[in-house]
Amino acid sequence: MFRIKALIIVLIVSTLTGTAQNTGIGTNSPQAKLHVNGDLRLQNGEAINAFSKDSLFSSNSHLKVPTEKAIKDFIQKGNWLTTSYTTAGPNAPAYLGPGVLSTEQGNAVACSGNFAYVVGYNNSLLCILDITDPRKPLRSGIGFGNIIGATCIAIQGNYAYIACSNPNRLSIFDVSNPDVPIEKGNFLINADQPSDIAVKGNYAYIASETVGNLSIYDISNPLSIVLKGTGGNFFGKVALEIQGNYLYATSTLAGEFHIYDISNPITLLYKGMARNELLFPRDVAVIGNMAYVASQDNNLIASYDVSNPALPVYKGGIGNITSPSFLKVIGTYLAVITNANSRLTILDISTPNIINLVGSNNGNIVQAAGLAIGGTTICVANRGDVSALGLFDLDLSRSVGIAGAGVNPLSEAWQTQGRNIYKNNGYVGIGTSLPLYDLDVAGTIRGSNEVRTASLNATNATITTANITNGVFNSGTFSNTYTYNAQVNGQLAFNNALDSKISFYGYGSANQYGIGVQSGLLQLYTDVSFADIAFGYGSSSSFTERMRIKGNGNVGIGTNNPSNPLSFPATLAKKISLYPGASGDVGMSVSGNDFRLYSDNVNARVSFGYDSYISGFISRAYVPASGAVAMVVQGNLNANGTVYNSDIRYKKNIATINNSLDKVLKLRGVVYEMRTDEFPTYSFNKGQQMGLIAQEVESIVPEVVSTNDDGYKSVDYAKLVPLLIESIKAQQKEIEELKRLIKVK
């Protein structure tokens, strides 16, 4: 059945024992058709049904004999293969093959789900490859657009974002259907020679190789992007990485690694930088509190502790990585493309401060131009080969387990005890090959009884039911102080139903303190009619109140016991500012025993009237601030009497009116009708009126005529009384003189 070499035949002669068709090598009590007590080498071409449960294989046996590797390949491919000499070690990347695309050169690559997205530099194509089975990649769709000179690509949700340098443009493709990608927009950008692009939420960050900064674009509408700002200070090629609220960037010519806070996504807030050991830093990858930088000119992968973004701390590195150019994290490993020899190198970073070399493979890479991770598949953009893409696999998840039915793949990391399965170290990913936490779930979690955790990170997740009885729920980046924390990037959403949404107190009862929604109405409520709602600052135990709404509907501003629908504190000050003008306020105040109603400038006025749904405000009287008149009444003034200030102590330059009779004789009394239709706001009386003409009176007795702010004139008829008195006296004097003359005759 097996072909055994001459050396093994010699061993058979000395130790071979046949027992009931069982053959033993190195044992005199064989328990199987062939029982080998020692090393076993399997050659090509023969079939085998099963291995016994106690079969043992050393971890690196396939480096010397093809035992373990052959079994792994058999599990995976169904036939025995010889040792793969392109693999430098048991965990080194295995070259799976090329992804043959319609683009002649792969200049940049990105992955999302089971798809790899590749762009070339000298064509206008976006090529999409289905890598569900990376050993048999399938062409999916091709997107046509204005993407000549494509330099970088990013995928988020249903969109691909491609930056180009010929000319400087950003192209956005809808890739919701990978078989039919559609270009939604193509826009000129101010990033000259874009070297990298990173996307988070509604914003894209594009690095410029020649200008030395980042351009920030609002991409919420793929049909119309908006430049929101620029920032950063770089030289040469810039590589970008976003994790949480921070953007990490390398600058090749400056030899620096920068960190920016992007909590406010349109502002790059510089936090810190590092330049230790860095010579032409080409790329950066971040996981947890560690950042790894490819320092190209001194063949170094440098590691930094970035738990304090303002002060990244150099923790060491690993040298002799020839000209590292691109980095990506894959689980607890770091994938590195070395540009000088076009090799893919795998580094173990499971211990944050220690980097260990696992292995490397050059596959069929001619000139590497980019790196992306799709599940457990490593995709390398291949600029120098028509295949455009090289596909690699870590092959870390397969081991050898022996069962009665034959050879089975088992996970090395898991252990069992009774009904329990557990893992002593590392991270566990469900629905993701790149777990960042002890348990990282990309999908739905159902807890039918109780889920216990010290903290729950629900980034981009929907929680349908959460009864948090003990511990902390963080949405966004926050300290573990309260049960639920939500920062700028933490969102809380409810279902589209009309009902109570948040119960602060009284959960489960009919009456609650909380927030609810009804049709066209947002409700903020207490549990009983005599409970109040207060607004202020501080905390519940140290609260400074500024406004209160009583249960009876009274509102108090600055007072916690409003006795009227709107109440203010008993202080002498401005109470209501309706419009803060440039030189004063429009509003109301109390000063001493004076209630004040005021406008804000000398050209303004305080009006009294009523509001009409049809005509709007109708003025009946107003007080002009200019002081030309104290009040203008637009209509009749009904009063029991009018009293004028006339005390001699108010007056000076007192003299008797001269020529009073002559002036009265010049006055013309007229009858007239007011133009009520032309001046409806004045509420003039209709019908025939009796009076004087202001312009005629002004030429005779100007003291009784005033001109309003609008240029119209008025007559103070009361001021004509002194004139009439003196004219009567003058007339009476003439009568007396005439009587005397008649009597003399």
XYZ file of C-alpha atoms in Angstrom:
745
model
C 0.000 0.000 0.000
C 2.793 2.391 0.869
C 6.107 2.466 -0.849
C 8.747 2.241 1.850
C 12.354 3.058 1.206
C 15.194 0.595 1.631
C 16.080 1.897 5.065
C 12.589 1.136 6.309
C 12.796 -2.373 4.761
C 15.840 -3.051 6.917
C 13.834 -2.004 9.957
C 11.032 -4.352 8.927
C 13.425 -7.276 8.812
C 14.487 -6.653 12.405
C 11.195 -5.632 13.977
C 8.380 -6.810 11.700
C 5.781 -8.985 13.350
C 2.582 -10.152 11.669
C -0.460 -10.692 13.809
C -3.796 -11.485 12.175
C -3.102 -9.324 9.115
C -1.813 -6.422 11.274
C 1.705 -5.220 10.514
C 3.924 -3.585 13.123
C 7.023 -1.465 12.552
C 8.902 -0.717 15.757
C 6.334 -2.674 17.781
C 5.626 -6.367 18.342
C 1.945 -5.813 19.086
C 0.444 -3.959 16.101
C -3.071 -2.671 16.632
C -3.849 -1.662 13.048
C -3.237 -2.838 9.488
C -0.013 -0.830 9.703
C 1.151 0.173 13.181
C 4.272 2.361 13.152
C 6.059 3.146 16.416
C 8.320 5.930 15.135
C 8.457 8.411 12.260
C 6.279 7.803 9.209
C 6.797 9.358 5.819
C 3.923 9.447 3.332
C 4.700 9.715 -0.361
C 2.435 10.919 -3.164
C -0.242 8.920 -4.822
C -1.710 6.592 -2.222
C -5.088 6.776 -0.505
C -5.686 6.322 3.203
C -8.898 5.903 5.174
C -8.069 6.886 8.756
C -5.446 7.523 11.404
C -5.672 6.139 14.916
C -6.589 8.443 17.799
C -3.124 8.218 19.382
C -1.245 9.244 16.241
C 1.176 12.076 17.051
C 2.752 14.667 14.751
C 5.392 17.204 15.690
C 4.461 20.817 14.977
C 7.196 21.292 12.369
C 7.384 17.747 11.043
C 6.501 18.744 7.526
C 9.710 20.765 7.280
C 11.580 17.447 7.365
C 8.940 15.022 6.159
C 5.590 15.933 4.596
C 3.458 14.296 7.282
C 1.530 17.122 8.922
C 1.540 19.361 5.880
C 0.323 16.497 3.720
C -2.560 15.809 6.101
C -3.496 19.494 6.192
C -3.464 19.649 2.415
C -5.502 16.456 2.255
C -8.121 17.977 4.578
C -8.187 21.098 2.463
C -7.801 19.818 -1.097
C -8.672 16.132 -0.969
C -5.378 14.711 -2.216
C -1.841 14.185 -0.951
C 0.700 16.824 -1.956
C 4.415 17.202 -1.407
C 5.865 19.856 0.864
C 5.154 23.438 -0.265
C 8.627 24.932 -0.447
C 7.212 28.428 -0.979
C 6.149 28.359 2.678
C 8.982 29.230 5.031
C 7.317 27.971 8.181
C 4.172 26.282 9.491
C 2.357 29.576 10.037
C 3.869 31.570 7.211
C 1.549 32.897 4.494
C 0.631 30.377 1.828
C 0.330 31.704 -1.709
C -3.122 30.737 -2.955
C -2.824 32.074 -6.474
C -3.507 35.132 -8.612
C -6.697 37.040 -9.044
C -6.880 37.557 -12.805
C -8.681 40.813 -13.524
C -9.489 43.045 -16.446
C -6.985 45.663 -15.318
C -3.417 45.210 -16.476
C -1.912 46.529 -13.234
C -3.164 46.596 -9.670
C -2.220 49.961 -8.202
C -4.450 49.894 -5.094
C -6.719 47.389 -3.378
C -9.405 47.389 -0.673
C -11.536 44.594 0.760
C -15.048 44.457 2.155
C -16.931 41.296 3.009
C -16.141 38.589 0.471
C -14.989 41.008 -2.219
C -11.691 42.601 -3.234
C -11.768 45.920 -5.111
C -8.790 46.712 -7.370
C -7.941 49.799 -9.423
C -5.122 50.265 -11.911
C -3.201 53.416 -12.749
C -3.392 53.488 -16.540
C -7.036 52.644 -17.139
C -10.488 53.723 -16.007
C -11.647 50.462 -14.449
C -12.739 49.373 -11.002
C -12.432 45.569 -10.908
C -14.256 43.532 -8.281
C -13.249 39.990 -7.355
C -15.293 37.511 -5.318
C -12.833 35.907 -2.870
C -15.338 33.792 -0.938
C -13.088 30.876 -1.923
C -9.701 32.585 -2.306
C -8.299 29.491 -4.054
C -10.894 29.941 -6.753
C -11.432 33.723 -7.003
C -14.212 34.755 -9.353
C -14.570 37.905 -11.388
C -17.587 39.842 -10.237
C -18.186 43.258 -11.770
C -16.300 45.999 -13.589
C -16.974 49.671 -12.964
C -16.291 52.194 -15.710
C -15.549 55.811 -14.826
C -13.122 58.698 -14.965
C -10.488 57.132 -12.714
C -7.302 57.468 -14.764
C -4.311 57.627 -12.434
C -6.037 55.895 -9.518
C -3.714 55.958 -6.498
C -5.834 54.754 -3.558
C -9.230 53.266 -2.722
C -11.430 52.933 0.369
C -14.676 51.008 0.881
C -17.438 51.982 3.309
C -20.906 50.497 3.270
C -22.267 50.437 -0.280
C -19.718 52.853 -1.726
C -16.166 52.730 -3.073
C -14.125 55.938 -2.901
C -11.260 56.210 -5.416
C -8.737 59.068 -5.436
C -6.933 59.796 -8.711
C -4.010 61.998 -9.708
C -4.580 62.430 -13.428
C -6.225 64.849 -12.835
C -6.801 65.159 -9.080
C -10.283 63.696 -8.644
C -12.451 61.696 -6.269
C -14.729 59.110 -7.846
C -17.571 57.487 -5.889
C -19.022 54.132 -7.002
C -22.166 52.453 -5.739
C -21.060 48.840 -5.117
C -24.231 47.632 -3.381
C -24.441 45.173 -6.283
C -20.820 44.016 -6.795
C -21.756 42.602 -10.187
C -22.826 46.030 -11.475
C -20.822 48.864 -9.846
C -22.108 52.299 -10.872
C -20.158 55.564 -10.741
C -22.365 58.038 -8.812
C -20.099 61.058 -8.930
C -16.685 62.267 -10.078
C -15.321 65.453 -8.549
C -12.244 67.628 -8.840
C -10.444 67.856 -5.480
C -7.797 70.174 -4.085
C -5.564 67.304 -2.892
C -2.663 67.403 -5.352
C -1.271 63.928 -6.111
C -3.434 62.096 -3.541
C -1.414 59.373 -1.812
C -4.032 57.836 0.499
C -7.693 58.072 1.476
C -9.462 57.159 4.714
C -13.232 57.247 5.215
C -15.253 57.446 8.425
C -18.970 58.131 8.602
C -19.902 61.029 6.321
C -16.347 62.254 5.800
C -13.387 61.356 3.597
C -9.807 62.349 4.449
C -7.523 62.606 1.411
C -3.751 63.070 1.746
C -1.821 65.213 -0.735
C 1.720 64.161 -1.641
C 2.818 67.574 -2.953
C 0.805 70.085 -0.874
C 1.549 68.376 2.438
C -1.878 68.393 4.067
C -5.192 66.555 4.276
C -8.420 67.620 2.593
C -11.651 66.822 4.427
C -14.776 66.238 2.326
C -18.395 65.762 3.358
C -19.479 62.698 1.351
C -22.960 62.293 2.886
C -24.380 62.994 -0.578
C -22.435 60.881 -3.121
C -23.797 63.113 -5.874
C -22.337 66.313 -4.428
C -19.347 66.292 -2.088
C -18.397 69.410 -0.103
C -14.911 70.490 0.975
C -15.125 71.149 4.736
C -11.517 72.032 5.477
C -7.840 71.138 5.326
C -5.261 70.371 7.978
C -2.072 68.605 8.907
C 1.539 69.327 8.060
C 3.298 66.642 6.024
C 6.052 66.173 3.478
C 6.131 63.486 0.811
C 3.882 60.452 0.652
C 1.296 60.262 3.421
C -0.373 57.075 4.673
C -3.557 57.197 6.759
C -5.254 54.957 9.313
C -8.395 55.701 11.369
C -9.272 53.981 14.621
C -12.028 55.348 16.846
C -11.769 59.136 17.125
C -8.160 59.307 15.995
C -6.459 59.594 12.629
C -2.905 58.280 12.348
C -0.637 59.490 9.551
C 2.942 58.953 8.405
C 4.983 61.502 6.479
C 7.871 60.021 4.462
C 10.081 63.067 3.866
C 9.462 64.518 7.336
C 10.257 61.167 8.940
C 7.334 61.557 11.336
C 4.284 59.746 12.631
C 1.356 62.066 13.564
C -1.844 61.583 15.583
C -4.954 63.764 15.156
C -8.227 63.892 17.096
C -11.180 63.808 14.673
C -13.997 63.804 17.266
C -15.113 66.865 15.328
C -14.781 65.246 11.900
C -14.195 68.497 9.999
C -11.319 69.606 12.222
C -7.926 67.924 12.535
C -6.913 68.519 16.152
C -3.199 67.755 16.434
C -2.480 65.553 19.470
C 1.090 64.309 19.185
C 3.864 62.885 17.025
C 6.886 60.576 17.049
C 10.040 60.337 14.982
C 12.115 57.835 16.979
C 14.041 55.543 14.656
C 11.901 56.548 11.667
C 13.519 56.944 8.257
C 11.052 57.448 5.408
C 8.015 56.016 7.261
C 5.797 54.586 4.553
C 2.698 53.175 6.296
C 0.975 52.769 9.658
C -1.346 50.141 11.145
C -3.132 50.443 14.490
C -4.726 47.874 16.782
C -5.877 48.675 20.304
C -3.286 50.916 21.971
C -0.455 49.926 19.640
C 0.613 51.537 16.364
C 3.074 49.907 13.972
C 5.018 52.033 11.486
C 6.916 50.793 8.410
C 10.248 52.660 8.410
C 11.419 51.971 4.874
C 14.963 53.322 4.708
C 16.266 51.522 7.811
C 14.328 48.256 7.253
C 12.415 48.570 10.535
C 8.922 47.909 11.817
C 8.604 50.286 14.795
C 5.951 49.900 17.488
C 4.435 52.709 19.564
C 2.147 52.755 22.576
C -0.551 55.306 21.630
C -2.758 54.935 24.705
C -1.907 58.607 25.293
C -2.252 60.137 21.806
C -0.456 63.294 22.932
C 2.664 61.303 23.803
C 3.216 58.156 21.699
C 5.931 56.012 23.291
C 8.411 54.021 21.212
C 8.350 50.402 22.450
C 10.862 48.841 20.093
C 10.630 47.054 16.793
C 11.971 44.391 14.505
C 14.710 44.994 11.956
C 15.911 43.301 8.800
C 12.497 43.699 7.149
C 13.798 44.844 3.787
C 12.215 48.142 2.712
C 8.746 47.689 4.322
C 6.068 49.571 2.401
C 2.552 48.490 3.407
C 1.087 47.222 6.706
C -2.206 45.641 7.725
C -3.296 43.969 10.948
C -4.888 40.533 10.655
C -5.971 39.246 14.050
C -2.862 39.070 16.244
C -0.574 39.223 13.223
C 0.883 42.000 11.117
C 1.065 41.559 7.354
C 3.972 43.480 5.795
C 4.778 44.013 2.136
C 8.483 44.549 1.535
C 8.802 46.488 -1.673
C 12.459 45.829 -2.476
C 12.048 42.063 -2.831
C 8.235 41.999 -3.212
C 7.634 39.599 -0.349
C 4.746 39.246 2.053
C 6.031 38.901 5.615
C 3.965 37.843 8.629
C 4.833 39.136 12.110
C 3.368 37.924 15.390
C 2.185 40.915 17.500
C 0.122 38.968 20.040
C 2.389 40.427 22.741
C 2.087 44.196 22.103
C 5.674 45.157 22.961
C 7.297 42.178 21.229
C 7.319 41.553 17.486
C 8.283 38.090 16.238
C 8.921 36.974 12.690
C 6.630 34.125 11.613
C 7.495 33.710 7.950
C 7.337 35.183 4.473
C 6.387 34.338 0.911
C 6.900 36.114 -2.392
C 4.145 34.226 -4.221
C 3.899 35.788 -7.661
C 4.355 39.420 -6.590
C 6.281 41.442 -9.167
C 5.837 44.995 -7.845
C 3.609 45.365 -4.780
C 1.453 48.525 -4.743
C -1.056 47.950 -1.959
C -2.313 45.614 0.739
C -5.778 44.722 2.050
C -7.337 42.090 4.298
C -10.504 40.208 3.397
C -11.434 37.797 6.181
C -8.389 35.511 6.490
C -7.271 36.304 2.948
C -4.408 38.718 2.348
C -4.724 40.624 -0.940
C -1.667 42.243 -2.517
C -2.056 44.711 -5.388
C 0.393 43.586 -8.072
C 1.470 46.499 -10.246
C 3.978 44.537 -12.304
C 1.807 41.629 -13.395
C -1.315 41.293 -15.507
C -2.959 39.224 -12.769
C -3.164 42.494 -10.773
C -3.789 40.747 -7.447
C -1.975 38.161 -5.340
C -3.922 36.123 -2.780
C -2.400 34.656 0.377
C -3.706 32.764 3.423
C -2.239 32.550 6.923
C -3.456 28.937 7.225
C -3.489 29.345 11.017
C -6.894 27.875 11.791
C -6.252 24.276 10.686
C -4.719 21.550 12.808
C -4.963 17.793 12.791
C -7.425 15.862 14.903
C -7.787 12.092 14.851
C -11.211 10.511 15.165
C -12.714 7.122 14.431
C -14.072 8.378 11.132
C -10.666 9.604 9.976
C -8.742 12.862 9.838
C -10.664 15.978 10.906
C -9.664 19.668 11.089
C -9.733 21.005 14.651
C -9.016 24.414 16.151
C -5.740 24.463 18.064
C -6.820 27.373 20.247
C -9.930 25.814 21.811
C -10.053 23.396 24.714
C -12.986 21.407 26.053
C -14.035 20.299 29.511
C -17.372 18.548 29.833
C -19.981 20.763 28.175
C -17.629 23.762 28.187
C -15.426 25.059 25.404
C -12.913 27.754 26.212
C -9.855 29.626 25.009
C -6.941 30.521 27.276
C -5.521 33.415 25.261
C -6.081 35.593 22.212
C -9.263 37.169 20.883
C -12.420 35.441 19.639
C -14.145 36.694 16.512
C -17.641 35.726 15.374
C -18.459 37.004 11.904
C -15.059 38.727 11.713
C -11.546 37.450 11.145
C -10.030 40.502 12.815
C -11.279 40.499 16.421
C -10.112 43.468 18.503
C -11.613 42.377 21.831
C -11.895 39.203 23.909
C -15.199 38.574 22.103
C -15.794 40.574 18.926
C -19.141 39.865 17.240
C -19.984 41.221 13.795
C -23.630 40.257 13.783
C -26.582 39.708 16.102
C -26.208 38.656 19.737
C -29.142 37.022 21.460
C -29.181 36.539 25.208
C -32.240 34.513 26.191
C -31.506 34.750 29.910
C -28.676 36.987 31.069
C -25.528 38.375 29.480
C -22.793 39.370 31.918
C -19.936 41.637 30.900
C -17.858 44.345 32.547
C -18.387 46.590 29.532
C -20.140 46.371 26.173
C -18.764 48.111 23.080
C -21.630 48.477 20.592
C -19.930 50.499 17.860
C -22.173 50.591 14.747
C -24.495 48.057 16.411
C -28.211 47.976 17.161
C -29.349 46.802 20.590
C -32.997 45.777 20.496
C -33.325 44.972 24.209
C -30.901 45.890 26.962
C -31.625 45.362 30.646
C -28.368 46.533 32.175
C -28.575 45.582 35.837
C -24.928 45.905 36.754
C -21.973 47.316 34.866
C -21.496 49.824 32.095
C -22.795 50.260 28.555
C -20.550 52.532 26.474
C -21.584 53.967 23.117
C -18.613 55.865 21.782
C -15.491 56.548 23.804
C -16.163 57.249 27.471
C -15.048 56.426 30.980
C -16.900 53.755 32.956
C -18.766 56.097 35.300
C -22.445 55.655 34.497
C -24.552 52.748 33.303
C -24.958 54.211 29.815
C -22.414 56.549 28.225
C -22.693 58.104 24.769
C -20.061 60.406 23.318
C -19.972 62.319 20.022
C -19.715 59.051 18.115
C -22.225 57.185 20.309
C -25.829 57.095 19.137
C -29.048 55.955 20.756
C -32.064 55.165 18.565
C -35.579 53.874 19.259
C -38.144 52.118 17.100
C -40.649 54.120 15.072
C -43.587 53.707 17.448
C -45.673 56.208 19.428
C -45.088 55.410 23.076
C -42.891 56.032 26.096
C -39.241 56.004 25.030
C -37.198 56.615 28.183
C -38.358 55.975 31.735
C -36.118 57.660 34.315
C -38.242 56.595 37.287
C -41.351 54.464 37.671
C -40.527 51.906 34.969
C -43.409 49.480 34.510
C -45.969 51.686 36.258
C -48.682 53.836 34.705
C -47.045 57.092 35.824
C -43.390 57.744 35.094
C -40.676 60.346 34.923
C -39.557 60.136 31.319
C -39.729 61.025 27.659
C -42.346 59.883 25.170
C -43.515 60.498 21.624
C -47.035 60.936 20.280
C -48.130 62.121 16.859
C -46.340 65.415 16.225
C -45.489 65.696 19.916
C -42.341 65.128 21.992
C -43.323 64.655 25.631
C -41.290 65.337 28.775
C -43.298 64.339 31.825
C -43.420 63.693 35.559
C -45.527 61.096 37.322
C -48.115 63.237 39.187
C -49.764 66.643 38.765
C -47.927 68.272 41.670
C -44.459 67.214 40.461
C -42.345 69.765 38.627
C -39.767 69.827 35.826
C -36.671 71.928 36.512
C -33.861 73.074 34.201
C -30.410 74.091 35.347
C -26.842 72.864 35.578
C -24.614 70.722 37.767
C -25.737 67.238 38.778
C -28.701 65.702 40.555
C -27.064 66.047 43.967
C -25.508 69.455 43.241
C -28.047 71.267 41.098
C -28.398 74.965 40.310
C -31.882 75.673 39.023
C -32.585 78.239 36.319
C -36.173 77.491 35.255
C -39.109 75.422 36.509
C -42.368 74.191 35.003
C -44.863 73.463 37.737
C -47.257 70.566 37.508
C -50.113 73.099 37.237
C -48.515 74.623 34.120
C -47.005 77.733 35.715
C -43.530 78.587 34.460
C -40.917 80.205 36.640
C -37.755 81.734 35.208
C -35.298 82.365 38.009
C -37.857 81.285 40.604
C -38.788 77.792 41.744
C -42.293 78.660 42.915
C -44.138 80.423 40.099
C -47.582 81.573 41.216
C -48.686 82.740 37.771
C -48.536 81.315 34.245
C -45.201 83.130 33.835
C -43.297 84.333 36.886
C -39.961 86.027 37.478
C -37.946 86.553 40.665
C -38.607 89.638 42.834
C -35.600 91.557 41.568
C -35.333 94.972 39.917
C -33.928 94.228 36.477
C -34.763 93.508 32.891
C -37.263 90.669 32.767
C -37.905 89.955 29.106
C -35.587 90.776 26.221
C -37.558 90.318 23.019
C -34.849 91.584 20.700
C -31.300 92.528 21.715
C -30.472 95.438 19.440
C -27.113 97.040 18.756
C -27.742 100.009 21.063
C -30.385 98.616 23.423
C -32.989 95.933 24.008
C -36.621 95.583 23.022
C -38.390 94.246 26.057
C -39.781 94.780 29.549
C -38.219 95.512 32.916
C -38.972 96.594 36.469
C -37.034 99.400 38.138
C -38.138 100.716 41.502
C -41.887 101.240 41.235
C -41.612 101.638 37.482
C -42.777 99.013 34.984
C -41.028 99.667 31.712
C -41.927 98.723 28.160
C -39.266 99.837 25.692
C -37.835 99.691 22.199
C -34.148 99.693 21.323
C -33.326 102.919 19.386
C -34.544 106.466 18.671
C -36.098 105.417 15.377
C -38.158 102.654 16.972
C -41.501 102.880 18.704
C -43.710 100.960 21.115
C -47.109 100.212 19.561
C -50.452 99.168 21.020
C -53.145 97.447 19.016
C -54.458 94.028 18.132
C -53.574 91.075 15.916
C -55.635 89.925 12.958
C -55.146 86.563 11.237
C -56.011 88.280 7.971
C -54.387 91.710 8.231
C -51.737 91.026 10.833
C -51.018 93.582 13.558
C -53.314 96.644 13.661
C -51.838 99.571 15.575
C -54.161 101.819 17.617
C -51.539 103.908 19.371
C -47.779 104.083 19.622
C -45.040 105.834 21.532
C -42.225 107.069 19.280
C -38.784 106.881 20.849
C -37.733 110.111 19.114
C -39.774 112.197 21.568
C -41.348 114.341 18.875
C -44.648 113.477 20.528
C -45.266 111.448 23.641
C -47.902 109.215 22.052
C -49.711 108.886 18.762
C -53.313 107.680 19.062
C -54.727 106.351 15.820
C -58.395 107.017 16.566
C -60.499 108.838 19.141
C -59.278 109.180 22.704
C -62.160 108.813 25.167
C -61.368 110.378 28.547
C -63.201 112.107 31.394
C -60.791 114.955 31.206
C -57.380 116.096 30.164
C -55.013 117.882 32.511
C -51.928 119.744 31.320
C -48.808 120.673 33.247
C -49.118 124.454 33.811
C -47.450 125.292 37.122
C -45.521 128.577 36.855
C -42.605 126.784 38.438
C -42.251 124.772 35.270
C -42.105 127.868 33.041
C -39.797 130.732 32.100
C -39.699 133.580 29.551
C -43.421 134.257 30.211
C -45.118 136.941 28.011
C -48.678 137.827 26.937
C -49.697 136.820 23.444
C -49.579 139.766 21.053
C -51.833 140.319 18.039
C -54.032 137.475 19.175
C -57.132 138.798 17.438
C -55.293 139.300 14.165
C -54.093 135.688 14.297
C -57.555 134.339 15.043
C -59.000 136.361 12.211
C -56.458 134.777 9.838
C -57.395 131.251 10.855
C -59.817 129.426 8.572
C -62.303 126.997 10.017
C -63.211 124.270 7.544
C -65.409 121.219 7.161
C -63.896 118.100 5.526
C -63.894 114.316 5.259
C -60.877 112.166 6.195
C -59.297 109.852 3.575
C -60.156 106.711 5.493
C -59.534 104.348 2.566
C -56.020 105.656 1.989
C -55.034 105.581 5.678
C -56.824 102.588 7.221
C -54.331 102.151 10.069
C -55.220 105.583 11.516
C -58.831 104.614 12.158
C -60.124 108.037 11.032
C -63.774 108.840 11.673
C -65.941 108.706 8.610
C -68.311 111.469 7.520
C -68.018 115.249 7.635
C -65.631 116.691 10.192
C -64.922 120.237 11.414
C -61.484 121.656 12.151
C -58.412 123.420 10.829
C -55.757 122.679 8.205
C -52.383 122.118 9.900
C -50.322 123.706 7.132
C -52.491 126.891 7.258
C -52.304 127.078 11.042
C -48.519 126.518 10.989
C -47.999 129.704 8.961
C -50.006 131.727 11.539
C -49.519 129.988 14.880
C -46.586 127.547 14.441
C -46.544 126.867 18.194
C -49.645 124.634 17.963
C -48.468 122.498 14.999
C -46.154 119.455 15.283
C -44.666 117.225 12.602
C -44.642 113.446 13.166
C -41.696 111.186 12.339
C -43.414 110.239 9.104
C -43.682 113.918 8.043
C -47.395 114.292 8.628
C -48.591 117.308 10.680
C -50.930 117.596 13.652
C -52.657 120.530 15.445
C -52.842 120.824 19.223
C -56.317 122.398 19.457
C -55.963 122.830 23.208
C -53.092 125.259 22.679
C -55.416 127.544 20.702
C -57.342 128.275 23.915
C -54.835 130.914 25.187
C -54.907 132.537 21.755
C -58.693 132.637 21.795
C -58.675 134.036 25.347
C -56.384 136.881 24.405
C -58.276 137.546 21.176
C -61.576 137.722 23.109
C -59.971 140.120 25.543
C -58.683 142.227 22.669
C -62.066 142.126 21.022
C -63.764 143.033 24.305
C -61.404 145.961 24.676
C -62.439 147.207 21.269
C -66.107 146.781 22.191
C -65.608 148.795 25.351
C -63.867 151.505 23.373
C -66.720 151.612 20.866
C -69.244 151.878 23.710
C -67.332 154.791 25.166
C -67.225 156.597 21.832
C -70.953 156.120 21.253
C -71.716 157.426 24.709
C -69.627 160.587 24.165
C -71.507 161.404 20.991
